[in-house]
C-alpha cells in the first residue's frame, strides 16, 4: 500500500471531481492500494476552492448571456435569453449547494485520515490556508518544525511504507529528501504517472500490459492525422474564460482573461509516454501554441500613456476594459478512451475502434513573451 498525503496547496481551479487523475485516485483507494491522509484544513480548503470555481463559472456564463442580450435587444431571441439568465440567477444558490454536497459525498467516499497535528502545527496550517500560501512560508523560520511535520507523516503512515506528499512547496520537498521512503510530487497527475502507480492501475484492469498501451496508442497515432485539429476544437471550452498572468500586461495585477481563440499551432503530444488512468482511459500529455484574444481592465491614465493602445471594449468612470491579441502556450493532458476488451486482446488485428479525444485537464496556460498586439488583427 502507498500512503498519499494531500497538502493544502493542491489546486482545485476546475471541477476536481471530473478529472481523470482524481477518478484514478478514487479507484486506487477503493481497491485498498492507496491510503489517503491530509492536514486538518484540507477538506475546507478544497471545498472553498471548488465553490469559488463554480461561482466564477456561473458569473462568467451570466456575463456572456447579458452580452448576447445587449447585442440582440430587438432580436427574436432576446426574451428567451432573458428567461435563461433569470433562471440561472434564481438557481444560483442551489447550484453552489449541489456542488458542495457532491464534494462532501466524494470526500467521505475516499475515506481519508486527518493527520493528528498538535495545536501549534494546526495553527500554522490554518494560517497558510487563510493566506493561500505554502505552509513552509510559515514554518521556514522554524526548520525543525517543518522536519517535524514530515516525521509526523512517516510516523502515522508506518515505518518503511512508501509515502508520497502532493505539494508544490520546495521547502517541504527538501525536508523529505533525507527519508528513503518518502517523496514529493508537485501535482496529483505526477503521482498517477509513477511506474508503481501505473502498474497498480493496469493490474486492476485484468493485468493489461504496458506494451498493449503503446500498441493501441501507436495505431491511434498512425490513423489519427486529424488528432491535432480535434484536440484544438476540444480545447475551446476549457481555455476560454481562463485567467492568465504576465508581468507585461499593463494593469495593476498583470492579469487578463482569455475571451477568444484563433489559429492553433502544431500539437506536440507524448505518444511515447501514455498515462493509464484505468478503465481503458489513456492520457497523453500535450503542448501547443494558440492565438488568443485577451481582455483586461486598465486605468484611463495608464491606457492613454501606452504607445500601442488596445481596442476599448467598455468604458467606465475611471478605467476601460480593453481587448488585445497574443499567443498562449497551453499544456495539459488529452484523454483517449479505449474499450477494455480492445486493450486486453492479445491480437488486436488491423481494425482500430473509432476514438474520441477529450481534455482531461489543462495544467498550464502562459502567454509567450506578451507584448501588446504582437499578433496582427
Tab-separated table of C-alpha atoms in Angstrom:
chain	number	residue	atom	x	y	z
A	1	UNK	CA	0.000	0.000	0.000
A	2	UNK	CA	1.110	3.564	-0.780
A	3	UNK	CA	0.394	6.344	1.701
A	4	UNK	CA	-0.573	9.568	-0.061
A	5	UNK	CA	-0.642	12.945	1.681
A	6	UNK	CA	-2.569	15.775	0.014
A	7	UNK	CA	-1.215	19.145	1.082
A	8	UNK	CA	-3.247	22.361	1.292
A	9	UNK	CA	-1.716	23.895	-1.848
A	10	UNK	CA	-3.394	21.339	-4.136
A	11	UNK	CA	-5.294	23.395	-6.686
A	12	UNK	CA	-8.972	22.983	-7.479
A	13	UNK	CA	-9.357	25.663	-10.125
A	14	UNK	CA	-11.551	23.343	-12.155
A	15	UNK	CA	-14.184	20.800	-11.212
A	16	UNK	CA	-11.800	18.397	-9.500
A	17	UNK	CA	-14.278	15.517	-9.430
A	18	UNK	CA	-14.295	15.324	-13.239
A	19	UNK	CA	-10.526	15.000	-13.631
A	20	UNK	CA	-9.312	11.553	-14.558
A	21	UNK	CA	-6.419	11.732	-12.080
A	22	UNK	CA	-8.954	12.220	-9.240
A	23	UNK	CA	-11.051	9.341	-10.559
A	24	UNK	CA	-7.966	7.127	-10.777
A	25	UNK	CA	-7.110	8.047	-7.182
A	26	UNK	CA	-10.629	7.123	-6.020
A	27	UNK	CA	-10.289	3.741	-7.694
A	28	UNK	CA	-6.921	3.045	-6.066
A	29	UNK	CA	-8.388	3.948	-2.673
A	30	UNK	CA	-11.416	1.680	-3.190
A	31	UNK	CA	-9.033	-1.184	-4.049
A	32	UNK	CA	-7.032	-0.526	-0.820
A	33	UNK	CA	-3.898	0.177	-2.863
A	34	UNK	CA	-3.596	3.765	-1.587
A	35	UNK	CA	-4.322	5.229	1.843
A	36	UNK	CA	-5.033	8.944	1.865
A	37	UNK	CA	-4.002	11.441	4.562
A	38	UNK	CA	-4.437	15.207	4.711
A	39	UNK	CA	-3.795	18.117	7.104
A	40	UNK	CA	-6.719	19.314	9.257
A	41	UNK	CA	-7.748	22.178	6.929
A	42	UNK	CA	-7.513	20.251	3.641
A	43	UNK	CA	-11.224	19.495	3.197
A	44	UNK	CA	-12.237	23.111	3.865
A	45	UNK	CA	-9.541	24.389	1.507
A	46	UNK	CA	-10.654	22.146	-1.362
A	47	UNK	CA	-14.353	22.756	-0.707
A	48	UNK	CA	-13.928	26.545	-0.788
A	49	UNK	CA	-11.684	26.450	-3.879
A	50	UNK	CA	-14.257	24.366	-5.706
A	51	UNK	CA	-17.110	26.665	-4.642
A	52	UNK	CA	-15.102	29.646	-5.861
A	53	UNK	CA	-14.618	27.923	-9.227
A	54	UNK	CA	-18.371	27.326	-9.579
A	55	UNK	CA	-19.105	30.921	-8.550
A	56	UNK	CA	-16.674	32.274	-11.166
A	57	UNK	CA	-18.022	29.996	-13.894
A	58	UNK	CA	-21.652	30.887	-13.140
A	59	UNK	CA	-20.815	34.611	-13.137
A	60	UNK	CA	-18.939	34.182	-16.422
A	61	UNK	CA	-21.913	32.443	-18.080
A	62	UNK	CA	-24.286	35.169	-16.857
A	63	UNK	CA	-21.974	37.855	-18.280
A	64	UNK	CA	-21.880	36.113	-21.660
A	65	UNK	CA	-25.681	35.833	-21.746
A	66	UNK	CA	-26.014	39.523	-20.815
A	67	UNK	CA	-23.615	40.439	-23.648
A	68	UNK	CA	-25.771	38.450	-26.094
A	69	UNK	CA	-28.892	40.196	-24.813
A	70	UNK	CA	-27.290	43.607	-25.332
A	71	UNK	CA	-26.393	42.694	-28.916
A	72	UNK	CA	-29.903	41.403	-29.652
A	73	UNK	CA	-32.105	43.856	-27.768
A	74	UNK	CA	-34.703	43.874	-30.518
A	75	UNK	CA	-33.994	40.383	-31.843
A	76	UNK	CA	-36.373	37.414	-31.568
A	77	UNK	CA	-34.093	35.580	-29.114
A	78	UNK	CA	-33.762	38.433	-26.627
A	79	UNK	CA	-36.706	37.346	-24.463
A	80	UNK	CA	-35.544	33.721	-24.454
A	81	UNK	CA	-32.042	34.757	-23.384
A	82	UNK	CA	-33.547	36.908	-20.622
A	83	UNK	CA	-35.541	33.911	-19.376
A	84	UNK	CA	-32.404	31.739	-19.320
A	85	UNK	CA	-30.499	34.422	-17.413
A	86	UNK	CA	-33.254	34.801	-14.790
A	87	UNK	CA	-33.467	31.016	-14.380
A	88	UNK	CA	-29.728	30.750	-13.694
A	89	UNK	CA	-29.856	33.699	-11.281
A	90	UNK	CA	-32.783	32.113	-9.396
A	91	UNK	CA	-30.894	28.789	-9.177
A	92	UNK	CA	-27.513	30.316	-8.284
A	93	UNK	CA	-27.554	29.338	-4.607
A	94	UNK	CA	-28.935	25.897	-5.413
A	95	UNK	CA	-26.123	25.287	-7.919
A	96	UNK	CA	-23.487	26.090	-5.283
A	97	UNK	CA	-25.200	23.926	-2.657
A	98	UNK	CA	-25.376	20.973	-5.076
A	99	UNK	CA	-21.655	21.418	-5.789
A	100	UNK	CA	-20.870	21.379	-2.083
A	101	UNK	CA	-22.955	18.242	-1.491
A	102	UNK	CA	-21.202	16.487	-4.384
A	103	UNK	CA	-17.783	17.328	-2.960
A	104	UNK	CA	-18.660	16.195	0.577
A	105	UNK	CA	-20.031	12.904	-0.781
A	106	UNK	CA	-16.778	12.316	-2.682
A	107	UNK	CA	-14.646	13.316	0.288
A	108	UNK	CA	-16.418	10.867	2.597
A	109	UNK	CA	-16.138	8.117	-0.040
A	110	UNK	CA	-12.344	8.382	-0.311
A	111	UNK	CA	-12.089	7.611	3.406
A	112	UNK	CA	-9.121	9.876	4.116
A	113	UNK	CA	-7.481	10.189	7.528
A	114	UNK	CA	-6.640	13.561	9.056
A	115	UNK	CA	-3.059	13.839	10.258
A	116	UNK	CA	-3.064	14.225	14.057
A	117	UNK	CA	-1.128	17.510	14.241
A	118	UNK	CA	-0.667	19.179	17.599
A	119	UNK	CA	-2.199	22.549	18.420
A	120	UNK	CA	0.777	24.661	17.311
A	121	UNK	CA	1.171	22.791	13.992
A	122	UNK	CA	-2.541	23.183	13.259
A	123	UNK	CA	-2.183	26.930	13.857
A	124	UNK	CA	0.478	27.168	11.118
A	125	UNK	CA	-1.623	25.167	8.669
A	126	UNK	CA	-4.626	27.400	9.358
A	127	UNK	CA	-2.500	30.499	8.746
A	128	UNK	CA	-1.188	29.081	5.456
A	129	UNK	CA	-4.702	28.106	4.389
A	130	UNK	CA	-6.225	31.544	5.049
A	131	UNK	CA	-3.302	33.333	3.379
A	132	UNK	CA	-3.398	30.850	0.458
A	133	UNK	CA	0.359	30.320	0.765
A	134	UNK	CA	2.521	27.183	1.103
A	135	UNK	CA	2.767	26.051	4.700
A	136	UNK	CA	6.578	26.363	4.621
A	137	UNK	CA	6.134	30.145	4.367
A	138	UNK	CA	5.022	29.981	7.998
A	139	UNK	CA	7.381	27.217	9.110
A	140	UNK	CA	10.574	28.398	7.403
A	141	UNK	CA	11.798	30.277	10.471
A	142	UNK	CA	11.498	27.031	12.386
A	143	UNK	CA	13.071	24.395	10.152
A	144	UNK	CA	12.771	21.776	12.873
A	145	UNK	CA	9.011	22.243	12.838
A	146	UNK	CA	8.877	21.513	9.082
A	147	UNK	CA	11.008	18.405	9.588
A	148	UNK	CA	8.687	17.504	12.441
A	149	UNK	CA	5.702	17.594	10.068
A	150	UNK	CA	7.449	15.160	7.709
A	151	UNK	CA	8.310	12.910	10.650
A	152	UNK	CA	4.672	13.037	11.727
A	153	UNK	CA	3.606	11.870	8.272
A	154	UNK	CA	6.085	8.970	8.389
A	155	UNK	CA	5.110	8.017	11.910
A	156	UNK	CA	1.428	7.893	11.028
A	157	UNK	CA	1.957	6.009	7.756
A	158	UNK	CA	4.264	3.406	9.260
A	159	UNK	CA	7.997	2.745	9.135
A	160	UNK	CA	9.254	1.834	5.648
A	161	UNK	CA	5.850	2.284	3.974
A	162	UNK	CA	6.124	4.104	0.590
A	163	UNK	CA	4.771	7.612	1.193
A	164	UNK	CA	4.143	10.447	-1.268
A	165	UNK	CA	3.249	14.067	-0.454
A	166	UNK	CA	1.474	16.088	-3.141
A	167	UNK	CA	2.815	19.620	-2.837
A	168	UNK	CA	4.462	22.358	-4.894
A	169	UNK	CA	6.267	23.520	-1.760
A	170	UNK	CA	10.013	23.305	-2.500
A	171	UNK	CA	10.966	23.639	1.184
A	172	UNK	CA	8.741	20.697	2.035
A	173	UNK	CA	10.257	18.686	-0.822
A	174	UNK	CA	13.772	19.369	0.535
A	175	UNK	CA	12.721	18.299	4.023
A	176	UNK	CA	11.569	14.937	2.603
A	177	UNK	CA	14.861	14.073	0.860
A	178	UNK	CA	16.670	12.534	3.864
A	179	UNK	CA	13.884	9.937	4.149
A	180	UNK	CA	14.284	6.977	1.788
A	181	UNK	CA	10.608	6.017	1.661
A	182	UNK	CA	9.054	9.457	1.242
A	183	UNK	CA	8.818	11.546	-1.933
A	184	UNK	CA	7.144	14.739	-3.128
A	185	UNK	CA	5.122	15.127	-6.333
A	186	UNK	CA	4.137	18.593	-7.483
A	187	UNK	CA	0.718	17.550	-8.812
A	188	UNK	CA	-1.611	14.596	-8.470
A	189	UNK	CA	-1.032	13.719	-12.138
A	190	UNK	CA	2.695	13.282	-11.342
A	191	UNK	CA	1.730	10.692	-8.735
A	192	UNK	CA	-0.521	8.861	-11.209
A	193	UNK	CA	2.371	8.779	-13.740
A	194	UNK	CA	4.717	6.968	-11.328
A	195	UNK	CA	5.667	3.485	-12.574
A	196	UNK	CA	4.412	1.753	-9.417
A	197	UNK	CA	1.029	3.517	-9.630
A	198	UNK	CA	0.695	2.764	-13.353
A	199	UNK	CA	1.367	-0.899	-12.600
A	200	UNK	CA	-1.365	-0.905	-9.941
A	201	UNK	CA	-3.935	0.609	-12.327
A	202	UNK	CA	-3.079	-1.887	-15.081
A	203	UNK	CA	-3.319	-4.779	-12.632
A	204	UNK	CA	-6.801	-3.668	-11.598
A	205	UNK	CA	-7.868	-3.924	-15.264
A	206	UNK	CA	-7.117	-7.591	-15.940
A	207	UNK	CA	-3.367	-7.081	-15.922
A	208	UNK	CA	-3.168	-5.053	-19.120
A	209	UNK	CA	0.490	-4.871	-20.127
A	210	UNK	CA	2.399	-1.688	-20.823
A	211	UNK	CA	3.125	-2.840	-24.364
A	212	UNK	CA	-0.582	-3.039	-25.134
A	213	UNK	CA	-0.929	0.665	-24.302
A	214	UNK	CA	1.903	1.517	-26.650
A	215	UNK	CA	0.416	-0.648	-29.411
A	216	UNK	CA	-3.001	0.974	-29.063
A	217	UNK	CA	-1.531	4.472	-28.994
A	218	UNK	CA	0.839	3.816	-31.923
A	219	UNK	CA	-2.074	2.627	-34.045
A	220	UNK	CA	-4.111	5.623	-32.966
A	221	UNK	CA	-1.222	7.914	-33.896
A	222	UNK	CA	-0.935	6.282	-37.311
A	223	UNK	CA	-4.596	6.733	-38.258
A	224	UNK	CA	-5.408	9.973	-36.436
A	225	UNK	CA	-3.936	12.579	-38.761
A	226	UNK	CA	-6.675	14.935	-37.632
A	227	UNK	CA	-5.921	14.388	-33.942
A	228	UNK	CA	-4.406	17.843	-33.536
A	229	UNK	CA	-7.390	19.519	-35.182
A	230	UNK	CA	-9.872	17.632	-32.987
A	231	UNK	CA	-7.793	18.447	-29.918
A	232	UNK	CA	-7.802	22.163	-30.705
A	233	UNK	CA	-11.600	22.079	-31.039
A	234	UNK	CA	-11.921	20.339	-27.684
A	235	UNK	CA	-9.673	22.960	-26.096
A	236	UNK	CA	-12.034	25.855	-26.756
A	237	UNK	CA	-14.445	25.266	-23.881
A	238	UNK	CA	-11.548	24.676	-21.460
A	239	UNK	CA	-9.352	27.647	-22.376
A	240	UNK	CA	-11.850	30.451	-22.936
A	241	UNK	CA	-12.527	32.136	-19.614
A	242	UNK	CA	-9.207	31.179	-18.033
A	243	UNK	CA	-7.188	33.842	-16.262
A	244	UNK	CA	-3.549	34.345	-17.309
A	245	UNK	CA	-0.772	36.315	-15.679
A	246	UNK	CA	2.100	38.101	-17.391
A	247	UNK	CA	4.274	40.879	-15.980
A	248	UNK	CA	3.958	42.779	-19.260
A	249	UNK	CA	0.172	43.097	-19.063
A	250	UNK	CA	-0.095	46.811	-18.225
A	251	UNK	CA	-2.521	46.779	-15.302
A	252	UNK	CA	-2.111	46.605	-11.534
A	253	UNK	CA	-2.346	42.819	-11.101
A	254	UNK	CA	-0.851	41.830	-14.502
A	255	UNK	CA	-3.877	39.590	-15.075
A	256	UNK	CA	-6.062	39.099	-18.147
A	257	UNK	CA	-8.886	36.775	-19.196
A	258	UNK	CA	-8.899	34.706	-22.375
A	259	UNK	CA	-12.089	35.588	-24.254
A	260	UNK	CA	-11.449	34.008	-27.642
A	261	UNK	CA	-9.310	31.543	-29.591
A	262	UNK	CA	-7.833	31.769	-33.038
A	263	UNK	CA	-5.381	29.667	-35.018
A	264	UNK	CA	-3.679	26.741	-33.292
A	265	UNK	CA	-0.118	25.645	-33.863
A	266	UNK	CA	1.082	22.068	-34.214
A	267	UNK	CA	0.263	19.795	-31.290
A	268	UNK	CA	3.190	18.166	-29.532
A	269	UNK	CA	1.904	15.019	-27.824
A	270	UNK	CA	3.837	12.492	-25.749
A	271	UNK	CA	2.786	9.412	-27.736
A	272	UNK	CA	5.793	7.541	-26.321
A	273	UNK	CA	4.692	8.058	-22.702
A	274	UNK	CA	0.975	7.309	-22.354
A	275	UNK	CA	-0.635	7.607	-18.914
A	276	UNK	CA	-3.078	4.890	-17.930
A	277	UNK	CA	-5.967	6.176	-15.785
A	278	UNK	CA	-7.769	2.845	-15.556
A	279	UNK	CA	-10.982	1.545	-17.161
A	280	UNK	CA	-9.410	1.790	-20.626
A	281	UNK	CA	-8.742	5.529	-20.454
A	282	UNK	CA	-5.308	6.540	-21.745
A	283	UNK	CA	-3.939	10.038	-21.332
A	284	UNK	CA	-1.405	11.869	-23.481
A	285	UNK	CA	0.424	14.947	-22.272
A	286	UNK	CA	0.302	17.647	-24.934
A	287	UNK	CA	1.551	21.145	-25.636
A	288	UNK	CA	0.581	23.651	-28.311
A	289	UNK	CA	0.569	27.361	-29.070
A	290	UNK	CA	-2.707	29.110	-29.844
A	291	UNK	CA	-3.642	32.640	-30.810
A	292	UNK	CA	-5.879	34.061	-28.087
A	293	UNK	CA	-7.888	37.212	-27.516
A	294	UNK	CA	-7.396	38.558	-24.005
A	295	UNK	CA	-9.225	41.278	-22.117
A	296	UNK	CA	-8.308	43.228	-19.008
A	297	UNK	CA	-9.184	46.412	-17.115
A	298	UNK	CA	-6.760	49.321	-17.033
A	299	UNK	CA	-6.982	52.816	-15.548
A	300	UNK	CA	-7.648	55.503	-18.141
A	301	UNK	CA	-4.483	57.422	-17.278
A	302	UNK	CA	-2.383	54.273	-17.799
A	303	UNK	CA	-4.218	53.399	-21.002
A	304	UNK	CA	-3.634	56.762	-22.677
A	305	UNK	CA	0.063	56.630	-21.769
A	306	UNK	CA	0.539	53.388	-23.747
A	307	UNK	CA	2.417	53.602	-27.037
A	308	UNK	CA	0.128	50.968	-28.528
A	309	UNK	CA	-3.482	51.202	-27.389
A	310	UNK	CA	-5.574	48.005	-27.476
A	311	UNK	CA	-9.172	48.240	-28.641
A	312	UNK	CA	-11.571	49.517	-25.966
A	313	UNK	CA	-14.461	47.138	-25.252
A	314	UNK	CA	-16.162	49.148	-22.495
A	315	UNK	CA	-15.547	52.497	-20.819
A	316	UNK	CA	-16.213	53.297	-17.163
A	317	UNK	CA	-15.649	56.311	-14.944
A	318	UNK	CA	-12.025	55.626	-14.024
A	319	UNK	CA	-10.970	52.689	-16.196
A	320	UNK	CA	-11.546	50.958	-19.515
A	321	UNK	CA	-11.858	47.313	-20.474
A	322	UNK	CA	-9.672	46.513	-23.464
A	323	UNK	CA	-9.135	43.627	-25.842
A	324	UNK	CA	-5.815	42.530	-27.298
A	325	UNK	CA	-4.351	39.507	-29.028
A	326	UNK	CA	-1.404	37.325	-28.078
A	327	UNK	CA	-0.064	33.777	-28.267
A	328	UNK	CA	-0.607	31.360	-25.390
A	329	UNK	CA	1.215	28.122	-24.757
A	330	UNK	CA	-1.182	25.514	-23.402
A	331	UNK	CA	-0.080	22.348	-21.607
A	332	UNK	CA	-2.412	19.622	-20.431
A	333	UNK	CA	-3.499	16.019	-20.686
A	334	UNK	CA	-5.710	14.717	-23.504
A	335	UNK	CA	-7.851	11.650	-22.904
A	336	UNK	CA	-8.400	8.815	-25.374
A	337	UNK	CA	-10.904	6.232	-24.091
A	338	UNK	CA	-10.289	2.702	-25.376
A	339	UNK	CA	-12.541	-0.286	-24.881
A	340	UNK	CA	-11.065	-2.540	-22.182
A	341	UNK	CA	-11.688	-5.604	-24.373
A	342	UNK	CA	-9.594	-3.996	-27.116
A	343	UNK	CA	-6.703	-3.268	-24.753
A	344	UNK	CA	-6.843	-6.744	-23.191
A	345	UNK	CA	-6.901	-8.582	-26.534
A	346	UNK	CA	-3.648	-10.297	-27.455
A	347	UNK	CA	-4.213	-9.918	-31.190
A	348	UNK	CA	-5.824	-6.577	-31.990
A	349	UNK	CA	-5.853	-7.043	-35.735
A	350	UNK	CA	-5.714	-4.056	-38.027
A	351	UNK	CA	-9.084	-2.536	-37.157
A	352	UNK	CA	-8.963	0.278	-34.612
A	353	UNK	CA	-12.270	1.294	-32.988
A	354	UNK	CA	-13.333	4.896	-33.565
A	355	UNK	CA	-11.724	7.026	-30.876
A	356	UNK	CA	-12.731	10.366	-29.478
A	357	UNK	CA	-10.358	12.896	-27.920
A	358	UNK	CA	-11.325	14.682	-24.743
A	359	UNK	CA	-9.469	17.072	-22.470
A	360	UNK	CA	-8.695	15.557	-19.085
A	361	UNK	CA	-7.029	18.660	-17.648
A	362	UNK	CA	-5.391	21.955	-18.550
A	363	UNK	CA	-2.282	22.153	-16.379
A	364	UNK	CA	-0.732	25.409	-17.555
A	365	UNK	CA	-1.619	28.359	-19.787
A	366	UNK	CA	1.001	31.079	-20.220
A	367	UNK	CA	1.341	33.974	-22.620
A	368	UNK	CA	4.527	33.729	-24.656
A	369	UNK	CA	6.559	36.927	-24.216
A	370	UNK	CA	3.415	39.011	-24.243
A	371	UNK	CA	3.671	42.362	-25.976
A	372	UNK	CA	0.680	44.413	-26.967
A	373	UNK	CA	-0.668	43.450	-30.395
A	374	UNK	CA	2.224	41.124	-31.169
A	375	UNK	CA	-0.156	39.288	-33.496
A	376	UNK	CA	-1.842	41.360	-36.186
A	377	UNK	CA	-5.593	41.571	-36.035
